[in-house]
mmCIF file of C-alpha atoms in Angstrom:
data_model
loop_
_atom_site.group_PDB
_atom_site.id
_atom_site.type_symbol
_atom_site.label_atom_id
_atom_site.label_comp_id
_atom_site.label_asym_id
_atom_site.label_seq_id
_atom_site.Cartn_x
_atom_site.Cartn_y
_atom_site.Cartn_z
ATOM 1 C CA UNK A 133 9.913 -0.695 7.494
ATOM 2 C CA UNK A 134 9.389 2.046 5.188
ATOM 3 C CA UNK A 135 6.169 3.646 3.282
ATOM 4 C CA UNK A 136 6.856 3.757 -0.239
ATOM 5 C CA UNK A 137 4.441 6.269 -2.894
ATOM 6 C CA UNK A 138 3.939 3.720 -6.238
ATOM 7 C CA UNK A 139 2.704 6.539 -9.085
ATOM 8 C CA UNK A 140 2.358 4.273 -12.544
ATOM 9 C CA UNK A 141 -0.764 4.496 -14.428
ATOM 10 C CA UNK A 142 -0.444 0.732 -15.714
ATOM 11 C CA UNK A 143 -2.188 -0.744 -13.118
ATOM 12 C CA UNK A 144 -0.739 -4.046 -13.664
ATOM 13 C CA UNK A 145 2.924 -2.876 -13.254
ATOM 14 C CA UNK A 146 1.661 -0.490 -10.063
ATOM 15 C CA UNK A 147 0.104 -3.573 -8.534
ATOM 16 C CA UNK A 148 3.011 -5.873 -9.423
ATOM 17 C CA UNK A 149 5.590 -3.392 -7.312
ATOM 18 C CA UNK A 150 3.038 -3.071 -4.633
ATOM 19 C CA UNK A 151 3.279 -7.020 -4.149
ATOM 20 C CA UNK A 152 7.113 -7.317 -4.142
ATOM 21 C CA UNK A 153 6.855 -4.355 -0.943
ATOM 22 C CA UNK A 154 4.372 -5.686 1.055
ATOM 23 C CA UNK A 155 6.407 -9.523 0.679
ATOM 24 C CA UNK A 156 9.544 -7.754 2.012
ATOM 25 C CA UNK A 157 8.037 -6.022 4.517
ATOM 26 C CA UNK A 158 6.935 -2.873 3.331
ATOM 27 C CA UNK A 159 4.143 -0.410 2.863
ATOM 28 C CA UNK A 160 3.173 1.293 -0.126
ATOM 29 C CA UNK A 161 0.716 3.504 -1.210
ATOM 30 C CA UNK A 162 -0.931 3.361 -5.036
ATOM 31 C CA UNK A 163 -1.637 6.350 -7.503
ATOM 32 C CA UNK A 164 -2.137 6.332 -10.965
ATOM 33 C CA UNK A 165 -1.555 9.807 -12.351
ATOM 34 C CA UNK A 166 0.585 12.536 -10.676
ATOM 35 C CA UNK A 167 -2.819 14.864 -9.661
ATOM 36 C CA UNK A 168 -2.439 14.001 -5.890
ATOM 37 C CA UNK A 169 0.630 13.636 -4.893
ATOM 38 C CA UNK A 170 1.062 16.782 -3.059
ATOM 39 C CA UNK A 171 -2.193 15.996 -0.987
ATOM 40 C CA UNK A 172 -0.646 12.400 -0.543
ATOM 41 C CA UNK A 173 2.847 14.041 0.777
ATOM 42 C CA UNK A 174 0.643 16.620 2.869
ATOM 43 C CA UNK A 175 -1.253 13.860 4.713
ATOM 44 C CA UNK A 176 1.099 11.632 5.295
ATOM 45 C CA UNK A 177 5.081 10.399 5.519
ATOM 46 C CA UNK A 178 6.540 8.723 2.389
ATOM 47 C CA UNK A 179 10.041 7.640 2.552
ATOM 48 C CA UNK A 180 10.542 7.044 -0.977
ATOM 49 C CA UNK A 181 8.459 7.599 -4.563
ATOM 50 C CA UNK A 182 8.456 4.668 -7.257
ATOM 51 C CA UNK A 183 7.485 7.281 -10.154
ATOM 52 C CA UNK A 184 6.974 6.825 -14.015
ATOM 53 C CA UNK A 185 7.086 9.549 -16.382
ATOM 54 C CA UNK A 186 4.601 9.209 -19.158
ATOM 55 C CA UNK A 187 1.596 9.996 -16.856
ATOM 56 C CA UNK A 188 -1.852 11.330 -17.698
ATOM 57 C CA UNK A 189 -1.545 14.986 -16.864
ATOM 58 C CA UNK A 190 1.933 16.246 -15.304
ATOM 59 C CA UNK A 191 4.491 14.310 -16.480
ATOM 60 C CA UNK A 192 6.678 12.677 -14.390
ATOM 61 C CA UNK A 193 9.778 14.964 -15.288
ATOM 62 C CA UNK A 194 7.824 17.623 -13.671
ATOM 63 C CA UNK A 195 6.275 16.061 -10.435
ATOM 64 C CA UNK A 196 10.017 14.811 -9.898
ATOM 65 C CA UNK A 197 10.368 18.652 -8.716
ATOM 66 C CA UNK A 198 7.579 18.620 -6.074
ATOM 67 C CA UNK A 199 8.415 15.613 -4.527
ATOM 68 C CA UNK A 200 13.164 16.390 -3.759
ATOM 69 C CA UNK A 201 11.360 19.740 -2.353
ATOM 70 C CA UNK A 202 10.339 17.723 0.341
ATOM 71 C CA UNK A 203 13.629 15.672 1.063
ATOM 72 C CA UNK A 204 11.892 12.969 -0.693
ATOM 73 C CA UNK A 205 13.990 10.590 -2.634
ATOM 74 C CA UNK A 206 12.569 9.162 -6.269
ATOM 75 C CA UNK A 207 12.875 6.358 -8.228
ATOM 76 C CA UNK A 208 12.269 6.449 -11.780
ATOM 77 C CA UNK A 209 10.848 3.759 -13.139
ATOM 78 C CA UNK A 210 9.900 3.952 -17.231
ATOM 79 C CA UNK A 211 9.589 2.948 -20.015
ATOM 80 C CA UNK A 212 11.496 5.714 -21.858
ATOM 81 C CA UNK A 213 14.903 4.390 -22.021
ATOM 82 C CA UNK A 214 17.222 6.871 -23.987
ATOM 83 C CA UNK A 215 20.728 8.269 -22.500
ATOM 84 C CA UNK A 216 19.371 11.840 -22.733
ATOM 85 C CA UNK A 217 16.003 11.083 -20.647
ATOM 86 C CA UNK A 218 18.239 8.727 -18.098
ATOM 87 C CA UNK A 219 20.792 12.106 -17.665
ATOM 88 C CA UNK A 220 17.678 14.225 -17.467
ATOM 89 C CA UNK A 221 15.667 12.236 -15.174
ATOM 90 C CA UNK A 222 19.358 11.966 -12.964
ATOM 91 C CA UNK A 223 20.096 16.106 -13.523
ATOM 92 C CA UNK A 224 16.777 17.168 -11.897
ATOM 93 C CA UNK A 225 16.701 15.014 -8.356
ATOM 94 C CA UNK A 226 15.951 11.233 -8.676
ATOM 95 C CA UNK A 227 18.306 9.152 -7.269
ATOM 96 C CA UNK A 228 17.671 6.457 -9.360
ATOM 97 C CA UNK A 229 16.583 5.725 -12.974
ATOM 98 C CA UNK A 230 15.610 2.036 -14.012
ATOM 99 C CA UNK A 231 14.030 0.848 -17.136
ATOM 100 C CA UNK A 232 11.240 -1.188 -17.779
ATOM 101 C CA UNK A 233 10.550 -4.030 -18.026
ATOM 102 C CA UNK A 234 12.738 -4.179 -14.737
ATOM 103 C CA UNK A 235 13.264 -7.612 -12.457
ATOM 104 C CA UNK A 236 11.732 -6.808 -9.165
ATOM 105 C CA UNK A 237 14.459 -8.234 -7.226
ATOM 106 C CA UNK A 238 16.485 -5.468 -8.755
ATOM 107 C CA UNK A 239 14.277 -2.900 -8.056
ATOM 108 C CA UNK A 240 13.985 -3.753 -4.585
ATOM 109 C CA UNK A 241 17.345 -4.177 -4.045
ATOM 110 C CA UNK A 242 17.812 -0.528 -5.444
ATOM 111 C CA UNK A 243 15.039 0.726 -3.371
ATOM 112 C CA UNK A 244 16.883 -0.600 -0.122
ATOM 113 C CA UNK A 245 20.437 0.972 -1.304
ATOM 114 C CA UNK A 246 18.148 4.445 -1.330
ATOM 115 C CA UNK A 247 16.546 4.067 2.029
ATOM 116 C CA UNK A 248 19.820 2.825 3.607
ATOM 117 C CA UNK A 249 21.579 6.152 2.141
ATOM 118 C CA UNK A 250 19.036 8.577 3.402
ATOM 119 C CA UNK A 251 18.814 6.854 6.544
ATOM 120 C CA UNK A 252 14.862 5.568 6.322
ATOM 121 C CA UNK A 253 15.682 1.640 6.208
ATOM 122 C CA UNK A 254 15.752 -1.224 9.163
ATOM 123 C CA UNK A 255 19.521 -1.497 10.147
ATOM 124 C CA UNK A 256 19.070 -4.988 12.307
ATOM 125 C CA UNK A 257 16.969 -7.703 11.339
ATOM 126 C CA UNK A 258 15.775 -10.242 13.321
ATOM 127 C CA UNK A 259 14.027 -13.999 13.095
ATOM 128 C CA UNK A 260 13.810 -16.674 16.027
ATOM 129 C CA UNK A 261 17.389 -16.382 17.619
ATOM 130 C CA UNK A 262 19.082 -15.010 15.195
ATOM 131 C CA UNK A 263 20.023 -10.729 15.081
ATOM 132 C CA UNK A 264 21.875 -9.354 11.344
ATOM 133 C CA UNK A 265 22.814 -6.385 11.932
ATOM 134 C CA UNK A 266 23.345 -5.076 8.274
ATOM 135 C CA UNK A 267 24.815 -2.235 9.038
ATOM 136 C CA UNK A 268 28.218 -3.988 10.966
ATOM 137 C CA UNK A 269 28.114 -6.702 9.394
ATOM 138 C CA UNK A 270 27.372 -9.101 12.101
ATOM 139 C CA UNK A 271 24.996 -12.329 13.300
ATOM 140 C CA UNK A 272 24.698 -13.171 16.588
ATOM 141 C CA UNK A 273 22.281 -16.416 17.438
ATOM 142 C CA UNK A 274 21.866 -16.978 20.919
ATOM 143 C CA UNK A 275 23.333 -13.918 22.243
ATOM 144 C CA UNK A 276 26.519 -15.416 20.652
ATOM 145 C CA UNK A 277 28.536 -13.590 17.628
ATOM 146 C CA UNK A 278 28.941 -16.380 14.703
ATOM 147 C CA UNK A 279 31.653 -16.627 12.242
ATOM 148 C CA UNK A 280 30.857 -15.956 8.977
ATOM 149 C CA UNK A 281 32.415 -14.908 5.709
ATOM 150 C CA UNK A 282 31.878 -12.037 3.385
ATOM 151 C CA UNK A 283 30.614 -14.058 0.982
ATOM 152 C CA UNK A 284 27.891 -15.660 3.454
ATOM 153 C CA UNK A 285 26.621 -12.191 4.530
ATOM 154 C CA UNK A 286 26.377 -10.654 0.820
ATOM 155 C CA UNK A 287 23.655 -13.658 0.410
ATOM 156 C CA UNK A 288 22.081 -13.477 3.478
ATOM 157 C CA UNK A 289 21.368 -9.351 2.985
ATOM 158 C CA UNK A 290 20.023 -10.405 -0.171
ATOM 159 C CA UNK A 291 18.035 -13.188 1.014
ATOM 160 C CA UNK A 292 16.866 -10.446 3.906
ATOM 161 C CA UNK A 293 16.131 -8.065 1.678
ATOM 162 C CA UNK A 294 14.073 -10.342 -0.302
ATOM 163 C CA UNK A 295 12.543 -11.989 2.432
ATOM 164 C CA UNK A 296 9.218 -14.247 1.069
ATOM 165 C CA UNK A 297 10.795 -14.095 -2.608
ATOM 166 C CA UNK A 298 11.638 -16.609 -4.179
ATOM 167 C CA UNK A 299 15.260 -15.998 -5.922
ATOM 168 C CA UNK A 300 16.792 -18.457 -8.641
ATOM 169 C CA UNK A 301 20.663 -19.495 -8.753
ATOM 170 C CA UNK A 302 21.216 -17.181 -11.501
ATOM 171 C CA UNK A 303 19.858 -14.195 -9.838
ATOM 172 C CA UNK A 304 21.729 -15.244 -6.627
ATOM 173 C CA UNK A 305 24.995 -15.409 -8.689
ATOM 174 C CA UNK A 306 24.307 -12.240 -10.286
ATOM 175 C CA UNK A 307 23.485 -10.318 -7.022
ATOM 176 C CA UNK A 308 26.571 -11.962 -4.849
ATOM 177 C CA UNK A 309 29.059 -13.072 -7.398
ATOM 178 C CA UNK A 310 28.745 -10.574 -10.270
ATOM 179 C CA UNK A 311 27.762 -11.056 -14.159
ATOM 180 C CA UNK A 312 31.669 -12.327 -14.738
ATOM 181 C CA UNK A 313 31.117 -15.157 -12.199
ATOM 182 C CA UNK A 314 31.865 -18.016 -14.262
ATOM 183 C CA UNK A 315 31.868 -20.775 -12.050
ATOM 184 C CA UNK A 316 29.152 -23.331 -11.136
ATOM 185 C CA UNK A 317 26.037 -22.672 -10.174
ATOM 186 C CA UNK A 318 26.225 -25.071 -7.362
ATOM 187 C CA UNK A 319 27.980 -23.061 -5.255
ATOM 188 C CA UNK A 320 25.402 -21.162 -4.077
ATOM 189 C CA UNK A 321 24.209 -24.592 -3.219
ATOM 190 C CA UNK A 322 27.290 -24.468 -0.586
ATOM 191 C CA UNK A 323 26.803 -21.517 0.519
ATOM 192 C CA UNK A 324 23.083 -21.973 1.560
ATOM 193 C CA UNK A 325 23.900 -24.695 3.335
ATOM 194 C CA UNK A 326 26.836 -23.339 5.601
ATOM 195 C CA UNK A 327 23.711 -20.393 6.145
ATOM 196 C CA UNK A 328 21.467 -22.839 7.447
ATOM 197 C CA UNK A 329 23.436 -24.535 9.390
ATOM 198 C CA UNK A 330 25.296 -21.178 10.998
ATOM 199 C CA UNK A 331 21.783 -19.564 12.046
ATOM 200 C CA UNK A 332 19.997 -22.698 12.599
ATOM 201 C CA UNK A 333 17.459 -21.718 9.428
ATOM 202 C CA UNK A 334 16.918 -25.152 8.185
ATOM 203 C CA UNK A 335 13.499 -24.335 7.879
ATOM 204 C CA UNK A 336 13.163 -20.916 7.254
ATOM 205 C CA UNK A 337 15.871 -20.946 3.748
ATOM 206 C CA UNK A 338 13.177 -22.919 1.816
ATOM 207 C CA UNK A 339 14.598 -24.657 -1.509
ATOM 208 C CA UNK A 340 12.379 -23.761 -4.613
ATOM 209 C CA UNK A 341 12.256 -27.033 -6.583
ATOM 210 C CA UNK A 342 14.370 -26.878 -9.485
ATOM 211 C CA UNK A 343 14.657 -22.699 -9.194
ATOM 212 C CA UNK A 344 16.627 -21.477 -6.246
ATOM 213 C CA UNK A 345 15.538 -20.438 -2.998
ATOM 214 C CA UNK A 346 13.511 -18.401 -0.245
ATOM 215 C CA UNK A 347 13.826 -17.166 2.998
ATOM 216 C CA UNK A 348 10.449 -17.347 4.928
ATOM 217 C CA UNK A 349 9.482 -15.050 7.626
#
């Protein structure tokens, strides 16, 4: 679990990010301008900042320099979509740059990549009698290591990182098989059934009717 600071003056977007962070087990702090950023960083441990560029008062491009000096990673999440803006944002210290509108699943995935890179995310996930070692790509059930294919582990990792969030079959294909996959989306159903059986998660991996799947914890 990480503590993530959200800085966005659009309340609807700020709240949307907060809800998704909560669903996957992270704590969050919400700000709507850059005025309180230094006070917040001084008062509490922050593991990552999600930062808009166009803010009241000091803009995100100016604020980011105060954040990275404290070795806190930053993701820009903004409507500023020119190549020059993206390049500039990365050059001044942001670890990632995401343009609005955005997919919540993609944002969560990028957050976890950065947290792992900075060693601030748990490498182990436990549920019932199953332990998933996200670093070693190893899964044990009742203390016994089980055989799991690379593709099954990628799918499992995606479900774990987005626990309690419904993922469409198309999104699962995109994140696990890639954009260039041309097979039948029913391959997701086959892999899900295998995971359910191997992990004893028949009641944990829920089918979202006519949509996809969700790992409930």
